[in-house]
Amino acid sequence: MQIRQARPHDHARVMAVINEWWGGRPVGAMLPRLFFEHFCDTSFAAERDGALAGFLAGFLSQSRPGEAYIHFVGVHPAVRGAGLGRMLYDAFFAAAAARGATVVRAVTAPVNRGSVEFHRRMGFRLEPGDLEVDGIPVTAGYDGRGNDRVRFVKSLPGPFPDVQ
Ligand SMILES: CC(C)(COP(=O)(O)OP(=O)(O)OC[C@H]1O[C@@H](n2cnc3c(N)ncnc32)[C@H](O)[C@@H]1OP(=O)(O)O)[C@@H](O)C(=O)NCCC(=O)NCCS
């Protein structure tokens, strides 16, 4: 498995598989090419034998210095549960920390319980919401009416972690 920075040509490869990887949900329109043009330094593609095995699209916030944001992560269904999602997140955490980020945020749809568990395992905590759905805090209408979201936040270790 090879993880490298994303490139513009990766967008078409991601679009070819994204809805299938999301179990048929039509999510492709939420990941326009601009992420692969303008956020290459903090976005990644994973390949095995030249085939796309996973990807991550993320960036540093312009408006909130020190914050980074993961917009999308996807792993080929055939290789899930083997640590690739964690490897992609670790690559992002390292790239974001190297560029001064100390906080990472992400959101997901409440229906995506696999994503909620994955983010918990990656060390994110769930931010308070205004609804609770099956014990999960949900922010109603976060992305517009009908588009509720679960919001995640995680601190990154600073450049000089405390020695215990
Ligand atoms: C979410 C996703 C990226 C996880 O990728 P992955 O390669 O399977 O994840 P990993 O194998 O690295 O798992 C990392 C940890 O998360 C846990 N985890 C991953 N998916 C999980 C799930 N569906 N349910 C519960 N736990 C899960 C693993 O058990 C593992 O925990 P551990 O390290 O403590 O043992 C992948 O399932 C996926 O592409 N899903 C569809 C797209 C999606 O929903 N993306 C997220 C929203 S943008």
mmCIF file of C-alpha atoms and ligand atoms in Angstrom:
data_model
loop_
_atom_site.group_PDB
_atom_site.id
_atom_site.type_symbol
_atom_site.label_atom_id
_atom_site.label_comp_id
_atom_site.label_asym_id
_atom_site.label_seq_id
_atom_site.Cartn_x
_atom_site.Cartn_y
_atom_site.Cartn_z
ATOM 1 C CA MET A 1 0.000 0.000 0.000
ATOM 2 C CA GLN A 2 1.337 3.379 -0.976
ATOM 3 C CA ILE A 3 -0.025 6.664 0.367
ATOM 4 C CA ARG A 4 0.885 9.853 -1.485
ATOM 5 C CA GLN A 5 -0.422 13.381 -1.855
ATOM 6 C CA ALA A 6 -3.491 13.667 -4.072
ATOM 7 C CA ARG A 7 -3.214 15.060 -7.594
ATOM 8 C CA PRO A 8 -5.829 16.600 -9.923
ATOM 9 C CA HIS A 9 -6.079 13.428 -12.008
ATOM 10 C CA ASP A 10 -7.193 11.514 -8.902
ATOM 11 C CA HIS A 11 -10.555 13.290 -8.979
ATOM 12 C CA ALA A 12 -11.873 11.271 -11.916
ATOM 13 C CA ARG A 13 -10.715 8.035 -10.287
ATOM 14 C CA VAL A 14 -12.504 8.927 -7.071
ATOM 15 C CA MET A 15 -15.682 9.942 -8.912
ATOM 16 C CA ALA A 16 -15.716 6.551 -10.641
ATOM 17 C CA VAL A 17 -16.077 4.713 -7.325
ATOM 18 C CA ILE A 18 -17.347 7.123 -4.666
ATOM 19 C CA ASN A 19 -21.089 6.422 -4.776
ATOM 20 C CA GLU A 20 -20.450 2.675 -4.764
ATOM 21 C CA TRP A 21 -18.026 3.002 -1.813
ATOM 22 C CA TRP A 22 -20.748 4.949 0.058
ATOM 23 C CA GLY A 23 -23.190 2.058 -0.369
ATOM 24 C CA GLY A 24 -25.077 3.713 -3.235
ATOM 25 C CA ARG A 25 -25.545 7.106 -1.549
ATOM 26 C CA PRO A 26 -25.087 9.838 -4.207
ATOM 27 C CA VAL A 27 -22.303 11.727 -2.442
ATOM 28 C CA GLY A 28 -20.064 12.495 -5.440
ATOM 29 C CA ALA A 29 -21.371 16.030 -5.881
ATOM 30 C CA MET A 30 -20.083 16.886 -2.393
ATOM 31 C CA LEU A 31 -16.493 16.345 -3.530
ATOM 32 C CA PRO A 32 -15.778 18.656 -6.472
ATOM 33 C CA ARG A 33 -12.483 18.660 -8.293
ATOM 34 C CA LEU A 34 -11.291 21.780 -6.503
ATOM 35 C CA PHE A 35 -10.174 19.617 -3.566
ATOM 36 C CA PHE A 36 -7.774 17.826 -5.897
ATOM 37 C CA GLU A 37 -6.577 21.072 -7.468
ATOM 38 C CA HIS A 38 -6.187 23.360 -4.465
ATOM 39 C CA PHE A 39 -5.748 21.138 -1.401
ATOM 40 C CA CYS A 40 -3.202 18.583 -2.642
ATOM 41 C CA ASP A 41 -0.776 19.168 0.226
ATOM 42 C CA THR A 42 -3.275 17.911 2.775
ATOM 43 C CA SER A 43 -5.208 15.409 0.641
ATOM 44 C CA PHE A 44 -4.086 11.856 -0.038
ATOM 45 C CA ALA A 45 -4.557 8.877 -2.329
ATOM 46 C CA ALA A 46 -3.757 5.289 -1.335
ATOM 47 C CA GLU A 47 -2.872 2.830 -4.074
ATOM 48 C CA ARG A 48 -2.214 -0.869 -4.160
ATOM 49 C CA ASP A 49 -0.723 -2.256 -7.359
ATOM 50 C CA GLY A 50 -1.682 1.006 -9.056
ATOM 51 C CA ALA A 51 -5.379 0.705 -8.148
ATOM 52 C CA LEU A 52 -7.123 3.249 -5.932
ATOM 53 C CA ALA A 53 -7.591 1.756 -2.461
ATOM 54 C CA GLY A 54 -8.555 4.902 -0.557
ATOM 55 C CA PHE A 55 -8.454 8.667 -0.444
ATOM 56 C CA LEU A 56 -8.753 11.602 1.950
ATOM 57 C CA ALA A 57 -9.665 15.210 1.141
ATOM 58 C CA GLY A 58 -8.759 17.750 3.815
ATOM 59 C CA PHE A 59 -7.377 21.232 4.266
ATOM 60 C CA LEU A 60 -6.169 23.881 6.683
ATOM 61 C CA SER A 61 -8.776 26.470 7.619
ATOM 62 C CA GLN A 62 -8.078 29.933 6.216
ATOM 63 C CA SER A 63 -10.530 31.511 8.623
ATOM 64 C CA ARG A 64 -9.467 29.726 11.779
ATOM 65 C CA PRO A 65 -5.668 29.629 12.087
ATOM 66 C CA GLY A 66 -4.505 26.434 13.758
ATOM 67 C CA GLU A 67 -7.533 24.444 12.632
ATOM 68 C CA ALA A 68 -7.669 21.734 9.994
ATOM 69 C CA TYR A 69 -10.684 20.003 8.490
ATOM 70 C CA ILE A 70 -11.228 16.569 6.967
ATOM 71 C CA HIS A 71 -13.943 16.762 4.339
ATOM 72 C CA PHE A 72 -14.025 13.237 2.952
ATOM 73 C CA VAL A 73 -12.356 9.892 3.556
ATOM 74 C CA GLY A 74 -13.088 6.679 1.705
ATOM 75 C CA VAL A 75 -11.597 3.192 1.668
ATOM 76 C CA HIS A 76 -12.304 0.492 -0.922
ATOM 77 C CA PRO A 77 -14.878 -1.904 0.587
ATOM 78 C CA ALA A 78 -12.573 -4.873 -0.041
ATOM 79 C CA VAL A 79 -9.816 -3.511 2.188
ATOM 80 C CA ARG A 80 -11.828 -1.999 5.042
ATOM 81 C CA GLY A 81 -10.986 -2.946 8.597
ATOM 82 C CA ALA A 82 -7.293 -3.390 7.822
ATOM 83 C CA GLY A 83 -6.061 -0.013 9.044
ATOM 84 C CA LEU A 84 -6.023 2.030 5.836
ATOM 85 C CA GLY A 85 -8.496 4.624 7.142
ATOM 86 C CA ARG A 86 -6.250 5.118 10.171
ATOM 87 C CA MET A 87 -3.176 5.421 7.922
ATOM 88 C CA LEU A 88 -4.891 8.115 5.841
ATOM 89 C CA TYR A 89 -5.895 10.009 8.985
ATOM 90 C CA ASP A 90 -2.391 9.719 10.411
ATOM 91 C CA ALA A 91 -0.990 11.112 7.139
ATOM 92 C CA PHE A 92 -3.395 14.038 7.413
ATOM 93 C CA PHE A 93 -2.655 14.651 11.097
ATOM 94 C CA ALA A 94 1.073 14.780 10.336
ATOM 95 C CA ALA A 95 0.609 17.113 7.348
ATOM 96 C CA ALA A 96 -1.739 19.381 9.306
ATOM 97 C CA ALA A 97 0.489 19.487 12.404
ATOM 98 C CA ALA A 98 3.531 20.254 10.256
ATOM 99 C CA ARG A 99 1.614 23.272 8.946
ATOM 100 C CA GLY A 100 0.734 24.520 12.415
ATOM 101 C CA ALA A 101 -2.658 22.928 13.079
ATOM 102 C CA THR A 102 -3.492 21.958 16.644
ATOM 103 C CA VAL A 103 -7.160 21.094 16.114
ATOM 104 C CA VAL A 104 -8.900 18.916 13.503
ATOM 105 C CA ARG A 105 -12.618 18.970 12.799
ATOM 106 C CA ALA A 106 -14.920 16.856 10.656
ATOM 107 C CA VAL A 107 -18.648 16.222 10.300
ATOM 108 C CA THR A 108 -20.685 13.254 9.139
ATOM 109 C CA ALA A 109 -24.313 12.389 8.453
ATOM 110 C CA PRO A 110 -26.073 10.857 11.493
ATOM 111 C CA VAL A 111 -27.077 7.886 9.351
ATOM 112 C CA ASN A 112 -23.411 7.001 8.888
ATOM 113 C CA ARG A 113 -22.821 5.127 12.134
ATOM 114 C CA GLY A 114 -19.707 3.462 10.751
ATOM 115 C CA SER A 115 -18.182 6.902 10.274
ATOM 116 C CA VAL A 116 -19.163 7.941 13.821
ATOM 117 C CA GLU A 117 -17.436 4.865 15.281
ATOM 118 C CA PHE A 118 -14.421 5.313 13.026
ATOM 119 C CA HIS A 119 -13.972 8.929 14.184
ATOM 120 C CA ARG A 120 -14.278 7.890 17.814
ATOM 121 C CA ARG A 121 -11.564 5.304 17.259
ATOM 122 C CA MET A 122 -9.412 8.011 15.643
ATOM 123 C CA GLY A 123 -9.575 9.980 18.886
ATOM 124 C CA PHE A 124 -12.245 12.522 17.974
ATOM 125 C CA ARG A 125 -14.875 13.563 20.466
ATOM 126 C CA LEU A 126 -18.420 14.354 19.464
ATOM 127 C CA GLU A 127 -19.335 18.006 19.816
ATOM 128 C CA PRO A 128 -22.605 18.919 21.521
ATOM 129 C CA GLY A 129 -25.670 19.089 19.286
ATOM 130 C CA ASP A 130 -29.222 20.275 19.645
ATOM 131 C CA LEU A 131 -30.725 16.834 19.087
ATOM 132 C CA GLU A 132 -29.857 13.387 20.290
ATOM 133 C CA VAL A 133 -30.408 10.457 17.950
ATOM 134 C CA ASP A 134 -29.800 7.006 19.438
ATOM 135 C CA GLY A 135 -27.497 8.569 22.015
ATOM 136 C CA ILE A 136 -25.520 10.557 19.433
ATOM 137 C CA PRO A 137 -25.462 14.397 19.586
ATOM 138 C CA VAL A 138 -26.683 15.796 16.270
ATOM 139 C CA THR A 139 -26.682 19.391 15.006
ATOM 140 C CA ALA A 140 -29.979 19.858 13.173
ATOM 141 C CA GLY A 141 -29.788 21.539 9.778
ATOM 142 C CA TYR A 142 -26.047 22.112 10.075
ATOM 143 C CA ASP A 143 -25.628 21.823 6.292
ATOM 144 C CA GLY A 144 -29.043 23.278 5.484
ATOM 145 C CA ARG A 145 -32.573 22.107 6.135
ATOM 146 C CA GLY A 146 -32.782 18.337 6.320
ATOM 147 C CA ASN A 147 -29.008 17.962 6.381
ATOM 148 C CA ASP A 148 -28.250 17.230 10.019
ATOM 149 C CA ARG A 149 -24.669 16.484 11.005
ATOM 150 C CA VAL A 150 -22.626 14.909 13.780
ATOM 151 C CA ARG A 151 -19.653 17.183 14.498
ATOM 152 C CA PHE A 152 -16.230 15.891 15.576
ATOM 153 C CA VAL A 153 -13.178 17.587 17.042
ATOM 154 C CA LYS A 154 -9.722 16.320 17.970
ATOM 155 C CA SER A 155 -6.643 18.041 19.370
ATOM 156 C CA LEU A 156 -3.307 17.372 17.735
ATOM 157 C CA PRO A 157 -0.183 17.102 19.858
ATOM 158 C CA GLY A 158 1.875 20.266 19.738
ATOM 159 C CA PRO A 159 5.435 20.313 18.424
ATOM 160 C CA PHE A 160 6.752 19.760 21.973
ATOM 161 C CA PRO A 161 4.567 17.054 23.549
ATOM 162 C CA ASP A 162 4.772 16.784 27.324
ATOM 163 C CA VAL A 163 7.125 14.071 28.517
ATOM 164 C CA GLN A 164 5.283 11.913 31.048
HETATM 165 C C1 LIG B 1 -14.962 4.905 7.492
HETATM 166 C C2 LIG B 1 -13.861 4.199 6.656
HETATM 167 C C3 LIG B 1 -13.053 5.272 5.931
HETATM 168 C C4 LIG B 1 -12.957 3.427 7.634
HETATM 169 O O1 LIG B 1 -11.843 2.909 6.902
HETATM 170 P P1 LIG B 1 -11.111 1.547 7.352
HETATM 171 O O2 LIG B 1 -9.879 1.407 6.544
HETATM 172 O O3 LIG B 1 -12.073 0.431 7.327
HETATM 173 O O4 LIG B 1 -10.754 1.898 8.871
HETATM 174 P P2 LIG B 1 -9.582 1.228 9.752
HETATM 175 O O5 LIG B 1 -9.450 -0.214 9.378
HETATM 176 O O6 LIG B 1 -8.363 2.068 9.665
HETATM 177 O O7 LIG B 1 -10.210 1.318 11.203
HETATM 178 C C5 LIG B 1 -9.705 2.201 12.175
HETATM 179 C C6 LIG B 1 -10.486 1.986 13.461
HETATM 180 O O8 LIG B 1 -11.870 2.370 13.268
HETATM 181 C C7 LIG B 1 -12.718 1.273 13.529
HETATM 182 N N1 LIG B 1 -13.781 1.251 12.523
HETATM 183 C C8 LIG B 1 -13.643 1.475 11.194
HETATM 184 N N2 LIG B 1 -14.843 1.358 10.586
HETATM 185 C C9 LIG B 1 -15.736 1.045 11.549
HETATM 186 C C10 LIG B 1 -17.114 0.766 11.537
HETATM 187 N N3 LIG B 1 -17.833 0.796 10.402
HETATM 188 N N4 LIG B 1 -17.735 0.481 12.698
HETATM 189 C C11 LIG B 1 -17.031 0.454 13.864
HETATM 190 N N5 LIG B 1 -15.691 0.709 13.941
HETATM 191 C C12 LIG B 1 -15.071 0.989 12.786
HETATM 192 C C13 LIG B 1 -11.846 0.037 13.388
HETATM 193 O O9 LIG B 1 -12.351 -1.024 14.167
HETATM 194 C C14 LIG B 1 -10.512 0.533 13.882
HETATM 195 O O10 LIG B 1 -10.468 0.538 15.284
HETATM 196 P P3 LIG B 1 -9.112 0.111 16.045
HETATM 197 O O11 LIG B 1 -7.959 0.755 15.310
HETATM 198 O O12 LIG B 1 -9.297 0.617 17.410
HETATM 199 O O13 LIG B 1 -9.062 -1.377 15.943
HETATM 200 C C15 LIG B 1 -14.466 3.185 5.653
HETATM 201 O O14 LIG B 1 -15.329 2.304 6.337
HETATM 202 C C16 LIG B 1 -15.240 3.821 4.504
HETATM 203 O O15 LIG B 1 -14.668 4.182 3.485
HETATM 204 N N6 LIG B 1 -16.591 3.962 4.646
HETATM 205 C C17 LIG B 1 -17.427 4.521 3.600
HETATM 206 C C18 LIG B 1 -17.156 5.993 3.405
HETATM 207 C C19 LIG B 1 -17.447 6.808 4.647
HETATM 208 O O16 LIG B 1 -18.478 6.657 5.296
HETATM 209 N N7 LIG B 1 -16.505 7.761 4.990
HETATM 210 C C20 LIG B 1 -16.591 8.573 6.201
HETATM 211 C C21 LIG B 1 -17.438 9.780 6.038
HETATM 212 S S1 LIG B 1 -16.670 11.041 5.005
#
